[in-house]
GROMACS .gro file of C-alpha atoms in nm:
model
  401
    1MET     CA    1  -6.271 -22.401  20.792
    2ALA     CA    2  -6.366 -22.604  20.444
    3THR     CA    3  -6.766 -22.688  20.467
    4THR     CA    4  -7.001 -22.884  20.263
    5TYR     CA    5  -7.123 -22.561  20.089
    6THR     CA    6  -6.770 -22.409  20.023
    7PRO     CA    7  -6.484 -22.681  19.994
    8GLU     CA    8  -6.152 -22.522  20.064
    9PRO     CA    9  -5.927 -22.486  19.768
   10THR     CA   10  -5.591 -22.628  19.745
   11GLY     CA   11  -5.267 -22.438  19.570
   12THR     CA   12  -5.079 -22.092  19.698
   13GLY     CA   13  -5.151 -21.885  19.413
   14PHE     CA   14  -5.345 -21.528  19.430
   15ARG     CA   15  -5.647 -21.713  19.298
   16ALA     CA   16  -5.642 -21.964  19.555
   17HIS     CA   17  -5.613 -21.723  19.838
   18VAL     CA   18  -5.899 -21.508  19.719
   19GLN     CA   19  -6.097 -21.840  19.672
   20ARG     CA   20  -6.010 -21.932  20.012
   21VAL     CA   21  -6.119 -21.604  20.193
   22GLY     CA   22  -6.426 -21.569  19.980
   23GLY     CA   23  -6.523 -21.918  20.044
   24LYS     CA   24  -6.495 -21.861  20.426
   25MET     CA   25  -6.739 -21.566  20.381
   26ALA     CA   26  -6.980 -21.763  20.188
   27GLY     CA   27  -6.942 -22.056  20.402
   28MET     CA   28  -7.084 -21.844  20.707
   29VAL     CA   29  -7.399 -21.750  20.500
   30MET     CA   30  -7.492 -22.046  20.267
   31PRO     CA   31  -7.567 -22.276  20.539
   32ASN     CA   32  -7.817 -22.024  20.678
   33ILE     CA   33  -7.983 -21.925  20.317
   34GLY     CA   34  -8.285 -22.100  20.440
   35ALA     CA   35  -8.327 -21.840  20.713
   36PHE     CA   36  -8.258 -21.554  20.463
   37ILE     CA   37  -8.539 -21.716  20.241
   38ALA     CA   38  -8.761 -21.740  20.541
   39TRP     CA   39  -8.731 -21.348  20.596
   40GLY     CA   40  -8.738 -21.290  20.229
   41LEU     CA   41  -9.089 -21.466  20.218
   42ILE     CA   42  -9.213 -21.314  20.511
   43THR     CA   43  -9.090 -20.948  20.407
   44ALA     CA   44  -9.281 -21.019  20.044
   45LEU     CA   45  -9.602 -21.134  20.236
   46PHE     CA   46  -9.654 -20.914  20.522
   47ILE     CA   47  -9.511 -20.575  20.490
   48PRO     CA   48  -9.762 -20.312  20.420
   49THR     CA   49  -9.671 -20.324  20.033
   50GLY     CA   50  -9.662 -20.701  20.046
   51TRP     CA   51  -9.897 -20.971  19.907
   52LEU     CA   52 -10.083 -20.996  20.216
   53PRO     CA   53 -10.012 -20.679  20.448
   54ASN     CA   54 -10.031 -20.743  20.826
   55LYS     CA   55  -9.911 -20.527  21.080
   56GLU     CA   56  -9.856 -20.791  21.357
   57LEU     CA   57  -9.698 -21.049  21.122
   58GLY     CA   58  -9.478 -20.771  20.949
   59GLU     CA   59  -9.342 -20.709  21.289
   60LEU     CA   60  -9.125 -21.025  21.246
   61VAL     CA   61  -8.920 -20.851  20.985
   62ASP     CA   62  -8.697 -20.632  21.176
   63PRO     CA   63  -8.589 -20.879  21.469
   64MET     CA   64  -8.510 -21.104  21.205
   65ILE     CA   65  -8.312 -20.895  20.986
   66LYS     CA   66  -8.111 -20.713  21.287
   67PHE     CA   67  -8.090 -21.010  21.542
   68LEU     CA   68  -8.141 -21.359  21.398
   69LEU     CA   69  -7.964 -21.359  21.066
   70PRO     CA   70  -7.645 -21.199  21.208
   71LEU     CA   71  -7.670 -21.414  21.517
   72LEU     CA   72  -7.672 -21.724  21.266
   73ILE     CA   73  -7.360 -21.575  21.070
   74GLY     CA   74  -7.166 -21.526  21.384
   75TYR     CA   75  -7.260 -21.875  21.534
   76THR     CA   76  -7.169 -22.045  21.195
   77GLY     CA   77  -6.846 -21.859  21.181
   78GLY     CA   78  -6.770 -21.966  21.542
   79ARG     CA   79  -6.852 -22.312  21.463
   80MET     CA   80  -6.640 -22.326  21.145
   81VAL     CA   81  -6.324 -22.240  21.357
   82HIS     CA   82  -6.374 -22.437  21.685
   83GLY     CA   83  -6.691 -22.641  21.660
   84GLN     CA   84  -6.982 -22.606  21.931
   85ARG     CA   85  -6.770 -22.418  22.172
   86GLY     CA   86  -6.665 -22.165  21.907
   87ALA     CA   87  -7.049 -22.120  21.779
   88VAL     CA   88  -7.143 -22.013  22.127
   89VAL     CA   89  -6.877 -21.761  22.193
   90GLY     CA   90  -6.931 -21.651  21.835
   91ALA     CA   91  -7.295 -21.615  21.883
   92VAL     CA   92  -7.213 -21.403  22.235
   93ALA     CA   93  -6.959 -21.198  22.055
   94THR     CA   94  -7.191 -21.114  21.793
   95VAL     CA   95  -7.448 -20.963  22.004
   96GLY     CA   96  -7.232 -20.705  22.103
   97ILE     CA   97  -7.173 -20.549  21.749
   98ILE     CA   98  -7.565 -20.589  21.681
   99VAL     CA   99  -7.668 -20.383  21.975
  100GLY     CA  100  -7.415 -20.120  21.916
  101ALA     CA  101  -7.481 -20.087  21.528
  102ASP     CA  102  -7.778 -19.891  21.334
  103VAL     CA  103  -7.774 -20.129  21.046
  104PRO     CA  104  -7.796 -20.497  21.010
  105MET     CA  105  -7.448 -20.612  21.128
  106PHE     CA  106  -7.359 -20.900  20.854
  107LEU     CA  107  -7.003 -20.822  20.774
  108GLY     CA  108  -6.925 -20.759  21.140
  109ALA     CA  109  -7.084 -21.082  21.234
  110MET     CA  110  -6.830 -21.244  20.996
  111MET     CA  111  -6.565 -21.083  21.185
  112MET     CA  112  -6.664 -21.150  21.539
  113GLY     CA  113  -6.786 -21.488  21.522
  114PRO     CA  114  -6.470 -21.659  21.374
  115LEU     CA  115  -6.234 -21.413  21.589
  116ALA     CA  116  -6.404 -21.493  21.927
  117ALA     CA  117  -6.386 -21.855  21.834
  118TYR     CA  118  -6.032 -21.839  21.722
  119LEU     CA  119  -5.969 -21.682  22.078
  120LEU     CA  120  -6.097 -21.956  22.250
  121LYS     CA  121  -5.916 -22.213  22.046
  122LEU     CA  122  -5.600 -22.047  22.134
  123PHE     CA  123  -5.696 -22.067  22.502
  124ASP     CA  124  -5.827 -22.434  22.485
  125GLY     CA  125  -5.475 -22.507  22.320
  126LEU     CA  126  -5.261 -22.330  22.629
  127VAL     CA  127  -5.477 -22.511  22.885
  128GLN     CA  128  -5.494 -22.843  22.744
  129ASP     CA  129  -5.332 -23.121  22.955
  130ARG     CA  130  -5.288 -22.835  23.247
  131VAL     CA  131  -5.648 -22.883  23.385
  132ARG     CA  132  -5.675 -23.100  23.682
  133THR     CA  133  -5.938 -23.389  23.630
  134GLY     CA  134  -6.289 -23.311  23.750
  135PHE     CA  135  -6.253 -22.917  23.671
  136GLU     CA  136  -6.261 -22.957  23.286
  137MET     CA  137  -6.638 -22.851  23.280
  138LEU     CA  138  -6.575 -22.581  23.513
  139VAL     CA  139  -6.278 -22.446  23.298
  140ASP     CA  140  -6.432 -22.499  22.969
  141ASN     CA  141  -6.760 -22.316  23.080
  142PHE     CA  142  -6.611 -22.007  23.237
  143SER     CA  143  -6.337 -21.960  22.970
  144ALA     CA  144  -6.616 -21.975  22.700
  145GLY     CA  145  -6.837 -21.721  22.921
  146ILE     CA  146  -6.522 -21.487  23.003
  147ILE     CA  147  -6.399 -21.468  22.639
  148GLY     CA  148  -6.766 -21.446  22.469
  149GLY     CA  149  -6.860 -21.171  22.727
  150ALA     CA  150  -6.503 -20.965  22.680
  151MET     CA  151  -6.568 -21.006  22.300
  152ALA     CA  152  -6.952 -20.882  22.304
  153VAL     CA  153  -6.793 -20.569  22.483
  154ALA     CA  154  -6.537 -20.506  22.256
  155GLY     CA  155  -6.736 -20.565  21.976
  156ASN     CA  156  -6.991 -20.324  22.112
  157ARG     CA  157  -6.718 -20.048  22.207
  158VAL     CA  158  -6.462 -20.072  21.953
  159ILE     CA  159  -6.532 -20.316  21.652
  160GLY     CA  160  -6.888 -20.246  21.607
  161PRO     CA  161  -6.860 -19.853  21.544
  162VAL     CA  162  -6.572 -19.945  21.277
  163MET     CA  163  -6.802 -20.194  21.088
  164ASN     CA  164  -7.072 -19.967  21.093
  165THR     CA  165  -6.876 -19.687  20.923
  166PHE     CA  166  -6.753 -19.962  20.698
  167SER     CA  167  -7.120 -20.092  20.618
  168GLU     CA  168  -7.224 -19.709  20.538
  169TRP     CA  169  -6.922 -19.670  20.316
  170ALA     CA  170  -6.991 -19.976  20.118
  171GLY     CA  171  -7.363 -19.897  20.102
  172ASP     CA  172  -7.242 -19.543  19.988
  173GLY     CA  173  -7.038 -19.709  19.718
  174VAL     CA  174  -7.337 -19.919  19.587
  175SER     CA  175  -7.565 -19.609  19.570
  176TRP     CA  176  -7.305 -19.401  19.382
  177LEU     CA  177  -7.303 -19.714  19.133
  178VAL     CA  178  -7.666 -19.701  19.081
  179ASP     CA  179  -7.677 -19.294  19.092
  180HIS     CA  180  -7.423 -19.278  18.816
  181ASP     CA  181  -7.580 -19.569  18.608
  182VAL     CA  182  -7.256 -19.746  18.622
  183LEU     CA  183  -7.377 -20.077  18.810
  184PRO     CA  184  -7.388 -20.260  18.492
  185LEU     CA  185  -7.021 -20.244  18.476
  186THR     CA  186  -6.979 -20.484  18.748
  187SER     CA  187  -7.057 -20.754  18.540
  188LEU     CA  188  -6.707 -20.713  18.375
  189LEU     CA  189  -6.565 -20.838  18.705
  190ILE     CA  190  -6.866 -21.058  18.829
  191GLU     CA  191  -6.904 -21.279  18.541
  192PRO     CA  192  -6.510 -21.391  18.523
  193ALA     CA  193  -6.510 -21.429  18.920
  194LYS     CA  194  -6.809 -21.654  18.879
  195VAL     CA  195  -6.622 -21.909  18.635
  196LEU     CA  196  -6.327 -21.883  18.864
  197PHE     CA  197  -6.549 -22.045  19.105
  198LEU     CA  198  -6.589 -21.717  19.335
  199ASN     CA  199  -6.953 -21.715  19.252
  200ASN     CA  200  -7.078 -21.816  19.600
  201ALA     CA  201  -6.791 -21.586  19.738
  202VAL     CA  202  -6.929 -21.290  19.548
  203ASN     CA  203  -7.295 -21.377  19.585
  204HIS     CA  204  -7.327 -21.460  19.946
  205GLY     CA  205  -7.017 -21.299  20.098
  206VAL     CA  206  -7.052 -20.964  19.957
  207LEU     CA  207  -7.349 -20.879  19.751
  208GLY     CA  208  -7.606 -21.077  19.981
  209PRO     CA  209  -7.542 -20.895  20.300
  210LEU     CA  210  -7.540 -20.541  20.123
  211GLY     CA  211  -7.865 -20.658  19.952
  212VAL     CA  212  -8.032 -20.742  20.251
  213GLN     CA  213  -7.963 -20.391  20.426
  214GLN     CA  214  -8.109 -20.231  20.066
  215ALA     CA  215  -8.415 -20.455  20.098
  216ALA     CA  216  -8.474 -20.372  20.449
  217GLU     CA  217  -8.506 -19.985  20.350
  218THR     CA  218  -8.666 -20.032  20.021
  219GLY     CA  219  -8.842 -20.359  20.007
  220LYS     CA  220  -8.619 -20.505  19.723
  221SER     CA  221  -8.248 -20.482  19.602
  222VAL     CA  222  -8.116 -20.513  19.263
  223LEU     CA  223  -7.786 -20.658  19.410
  224PHE     CA  224  -7.940 -20.975  19.456
  225MET     CA  225  -7.963 -21.028  19.094
  226LEU     CA  226  -7.607 -20.903  18.977
  227GLU     CA  227  -7.476 -21.266  19.017
  228SER     CA  228  -7.753 -21.479  19.053
  229ASN     CA  229  -7.912 -21.389  18.721
  230PRO     CA  230  -7.947 -21.736  18.535
  231GLY     CA  231  -8.001 -21.541  18.188
  232PRO     CA  232  -7.599 -21.511  18.091
  233GLY     CA  233  -7.546 -21.863  18.136
  234LEU     CA  234  -7.827 -21.963  17.961
  235GLY     CA  235  -7.748 -21.749  17.661
  236VAL     CA  236  -7.401 -21.914  17.665
  237LEU     CA  237  -7.561 -22.258  17.678
  238LEU     CA  238  -7.791 -22.204  17.389
  239ALA     CA  239  -7.522 -22.055  17.170
  240TYR     CA  240  -7.330 -22.394  17.221
  241TRP     CA  241  -7.633 -22.587  17.161
  242PHE     CA  242  -7.703 -22.438  16.820
  243PHE     CA  243  -7.345 -22.311  16.712
  244GLY     CA  244  -7.116 -22.528  16.919
  245PRO     CA  245  -6.928 -22.827  16.803
  246ARG     CA  246  -7.176 -23.091  16.683
  247ARG     CA  247  -7.055 -23.361  16.916
  248LEU     CA  248  -7.101 -23.148  17.221
  249ARG     CA  249  -7.454 -23.033  17.132
  250PRO     CA  250  -7.653 -23.333  17.274
  251SER     CA  251  -7.509 -23.257  17.610
  252VAL     CA  252  -7.616 -22.894  17.622
  253PRO     CA  253  -7.985 -22.919  17.659
  254ALA     CA  254  -7.959 -23.145  18.018
  255ALA     CA  255  -7.719 -22.859  18.116
  256ALA     CA  256  -7.927 -22.585  18.050
  257ILE     CA  257  -8.230 -22.730  18.218
  258ILE     CA  258  -8.013 -22.802  18.514
  259HIS     CA  259  -7.866 -22.463  18.489
  260PHE     CA  260  -8.196 -22.262  18.453
  261PHE     CA  261  -8.441 -22.463  18.664
  262GLY     CA  262  -8.199 -22.634  18.903
  263GLY     CA  263  -7.979 -22.317  18.960
  264ILE     CA  264  -7.638 -22.499  18.934
  265HIS     CA  265  -7.435 -22.220  18.753
  266GLU     CA  266  -7.148 -22.449  18.781
  267ILE     CA  267  -7.254 -22.661  18.516
  268TYR     CA  268  -7.186 -22.410  18.241
  269PHE     CA  269  -6.853 -22.295  18.363
  270PRO     CA  270  -6.663 -22.578  18.168
  271TYR     CA  271  -6.812 -22.463  17.849
  272ILE     CA  272  -6.656 -22.127  17.897
  273LEU     CA  273  -6.337 -22.270  18.029
  274MET     CA  274  -6.313 -22.472  17.714
  275LYS     CA  275  -6.322 -22.118  17.488
  276PRO     CA  276  -6.225 -21.882  17.729
  277ARG     CA  277  -6.348 -21.607  17.462
  278MET     CA  278  -6.708 -21.714  17.556
  279ILE     CA  279  -6.670 -21.519  17.877
  280LEU     CA  280  -6.745 -21.203  17.664
  281ALA     CA  281  -7.079 -21.337  17.585
  282ALA     CA  282  -7.150 -21.396  17.967
  283MET     CA  283  -7.039 -21.049  18.016
  284ALA     CA  284  -7.240 -20.855  17.761
  285GLY     CA  285  -7.547 -21.070  17.878
  286GLY     CA  286  -7.471 -20.967  18.243
  287MET     CA  287  -7.434 -20.610  18.151
  288THR     CA  288  -7.772 -20.632  17.953
  289GLY     CA  289  -7.947 -20.769  18.239
  290VAL     CA  290  -7.830 -20.536  18.512
  291ALA     CA  291  -7.885 -20.231  18.289
  292ILE     CA  292  -8.260 -20.316  18.264
  293PHE     CA  293  -8.268 -20.411  18.605
  294VAL     CA  294  -8.158 -20.066  18.699
  295ALA     CA  295  -8.354 -19.895  18.436
  296THR     CA  296  -8.698 -20.048  18.554
  297GLY     CA  297  -8.614 -19.991  18.916
  298THR     CA  298  -8.684 -20.350  19.004
  299GLY     CA  299  -8.516 -20.596  19.257
  300LEU     CA  300  -8.578 -20.905  19.447
  301VAL     CA  301  -8.685 -20.922  19.813
  302ALA     CA  302  -8.398 -21.185  19.933
  303THR     CA  303  -8.113 -21.384  19.757
  304PRO     CA  304  -8.275 -21.635  19.540
  305SER     CA  305  -8.067 -21.929  19.604
  306PRO     CA  306  -7.994 -22.137  19.412
  307GLY     CA  307  -8.022 -21.908  19.128
  308SER     CA  308  -8.293 -22.055  18.950
  309ILE     CA  309  -8.609 -21.962  18.775
  310PHE     CA  310  -8.812 -22.102  19.057
  311ALA     CA  311  -8.611 -21.904  19.317
  312TYR     CA  312  -8.664 -21.594  19.115
  313LEU     CA  313  -9.053 -21.636  19.119
  314ALA     CA  314  -9.047 -21.697  19.475
  315GLN     CA  315  -8.838 -21.364  19.544
  316THR     CA  316  -8.995 -21.132  19.310
  317PRO     CA  317  -9.197 -20.869  19.500
  318ARG     CA  318  -9.553 -20.761  19.430
  319GLY     CA  319  -9.621 -20.509  19.130
  320ALA     CA  320  -9.627 -20.549  18.753
  321GLY     CA  321  -9.341 -20.311  18.719
  322ASN     CA  322  -9.131 -20.565  18.919
  323TRP     CA  323  -9.239 -20.868  18.717
  324ILE     CA  324  -9.161 -20.709  18.397
  325GLY     CA  325  -8.838 -20.573  18.496
  326VAL     CA  326  -8.712 -20.891  18.652
  327TYR     CA  327  -8.800 -21.127  18.367
  328THR     CA  328  -8.754 -20.867  18.072
  329GLY     CA  329  -8.381 -20.829  18.225
  330MET     CA  330  -8.336 -21.205  18.259
  331LEU     CA  331  -8.459 -21.285  17.901
  332ALA     CA  332  -8.259 -21.013  17.742
  333SER     CA  333  -7.934 -21.108  17.900
  334ALA     CA  334  -7.994 -21.471  17.780
  335ALA     CA  335  -8.060 -21.327  17.431
  336VAL     CA  336  -7.765 -21.101  17.442
  337SER     CA  337  -7.531 -21.395  17.556
  338PHE     CA  338  -7.687 -21.603  17.294
  339GLY     CA  339  -7.618 -21.366  17.044
  340VAL     CA  340  -7.257 -21.270  17.140
  341GLY     CA  341  -7.176 -21.644  17.202
  342ALA     CA  342  -7.322 -21.751  16.849
  343ALA     CA  343  -7.091 -21.475  16.690
  344LEU     CA  344  -6.775 -21.573  16.887
  345LEU     CA  345  -6.869 -21.937  16.788
  346GLY     CA  346  -6.853 -21.817  16.415
  347PHE     CA  347  -7.228 -21.944  16.382
  348GLY     CA  348  -7.098 -22.285  16.384
  349LYS     CA  349  -6.850 -22.224  16.119
  350LEU     CA  350  -6.541 -22.166  16.343
  351ALA     CA  351  -6.620 -22.460  16.557
  352GLU     CA  352  -6.655 -22.732  16.285
  353PRO     CA  353  -6.279 -22.748  16.231
  354LYS     CA  354  -6.186 -22.856  16.584
  355GLU     CA  355  -6.494 -23.069  16.607
  356ASP     CA  356  -6.264 -23.386  16.631
  357GLY     CA  357  -6.111 -23.276  16.966
  358ALA     CA  358  -6.450 -23.109  17.088
  359GLU     CA  359  -6.501 -23.407  17.343
  360ASP     CA  360  -6.139 -23.377  17.486
  361GLU     CA  361  -6.172 -22.994  17.531
  362LEU     CA  362  -6.480 -23.011  17.715
  363LYS     CA  363  -6.336 -23.310  17.945
  364GLU     CA  364  -6.045 -23.079  17.996
  365ALA     CA  365  -6.253 -22.808  18.109
  366GLU     CA  366  -6.469 -23.042  18.326
  367LYS     CA  367  -6.125 -23.176  18.474
  368LYS     CA  368  -6.053 -22.824  18.618
  369THR     CA  369  -6.406 -22.815  18.775
  370ALA     CA  370  -6.347 -23.147  18.910
  371GLU     CA  371  -6.011 -23.059  19.082
  372ASN     CA  372  -6.192 -22.815  19.313
  373LYS     CA  373  -6.464 -23.058  19.403
  374ALA     CA  374  -6.202 -23.327  19.480
  375ALA     CA  375  -5.990 -23.067  19.695
  376GLY     CA  376  -6.312 -22.990  19.875
  377ARG     CA  377  -6.380 -23.366  19.958
  378THR     CA  378  -6.015 -23.402  20.087
  379ALA     CA  379  -6.075 -23.120  20.313
  380GLU     CA  380  -6.385 -23.249  20.438
  381GLU     CA  381  -6.253 -23.591  20.523
  382GLU     CA  382  -5.956 -23.432  20.708
  383GLU     CA  383  -6.223 -23.236  20.901
  384ALA     CA  384  -6.430 -23.549  20.966
  385GLY     CA  385  -6.141 -23.721  21.102
  386ALA     CA  386  -6.049 -23.444  21.304
  387THR     CA  387  -6.409 -23.435  21.453
  388ALA     CA  388  -6.421 -23.795  21.484
  389LYS     CA  389  -6.068 -23.781  21.663
  390ASP     CA  390  -6.216 -23.503  21.905
  391ALA     CA  391  -6.519 -23.696  21.945
  392GLY     CA  392  -6.313 -23.997  22.044
  393GLY     CA  393  -6.128 -23.789  22.313
  394THR     CA  394  -6.428 -23.636  22.442
  395ALA     CA  395  -6.576 -23.983  22.504
  396LYS     CA  396  -6.270 -24.106  22.682
  397GLU     CA  397  -6.256 -23.820  22.894
  398ALA     CA  398  -6.642 -23.885  22.976
  399ALA     CA  399  -6.552 -24.245  23.054
  400ALA     CA  400  -6.279 -24.142  23.263
  401SER     CA  401  -6.468 -23.912  23.467
   0.00000   0.00000   0.00000
């Protein structure tokens, strides 16, 4: 189930298992980020409190969030498991939980799409080589229809209510964190998780779906900014620029530009892996930003993906309070990360004795990043080979028929 967006990690350790599960969840959302952004822009423009209120165009908001987005997730999840046939039954099965739920069923779609596709994959494996020539299309179509229809009914009657309850609990949990002013503490978990390459899993697999539900009710959500805020990473990079090893400093400005304007957060991970204590700077900056976001009651209308300043500008809702809260929080988080990072680097004094090995440290840290990317390419090549094999088999069958 590796995808272009979320290459499947290798290894058998706990981190690899967590990365694998999170990557699969994020892999169902990330290919559809464009649809999420479209929904966010329509919401920001045409709802009654939007930039260009329009009643007719505002009616697009509910169908998109309740039907289109969960269906896309279910479709993508099914496709990841069993190609186009899996995508079709995944979408059909997802309709069942959408109709049976009161809230946008993102988490349910992440379950139903792959599950229905997996059942179809098992069936196809059982009947393979047993179907008489000339009946392949009949068996394929009816098996997909029967399994998809059955899973839609099961989703509507059984899985949908369960996921509805789970979604309500998750929403209540987030509300509890906000009401008790402890939401900033989530940075203690989120920032280390990002550096361990769980950033997409955390953002798109967990926070994004919950944030969309919250934005549908209130027009904005602070959850979109917990992971995507570029401020902490910018502060860490600036600390390296001014107080890091001198031989590393020339590489930092380009990394900061790519991170802040391009939204590629992975580029600052090697700088933290090189000196793990710098994670404290990112955590301090993240907590500061979230505290200001909560205190000012601000939020974004949709997931800013990638997490760049341009995406933030596009997803900030109308209102001076929102703009002040978002960008004050972002700048404050960068300033705090910079201050803490500078102190951890000894304001240049502690970094100098290891100057000679600085490049080696960065190369070693970058090697850790490259290992995950290389693993992703290997998985993609295997998947491409399997796809080509399947395509060849299908062509042969077509020629034979």
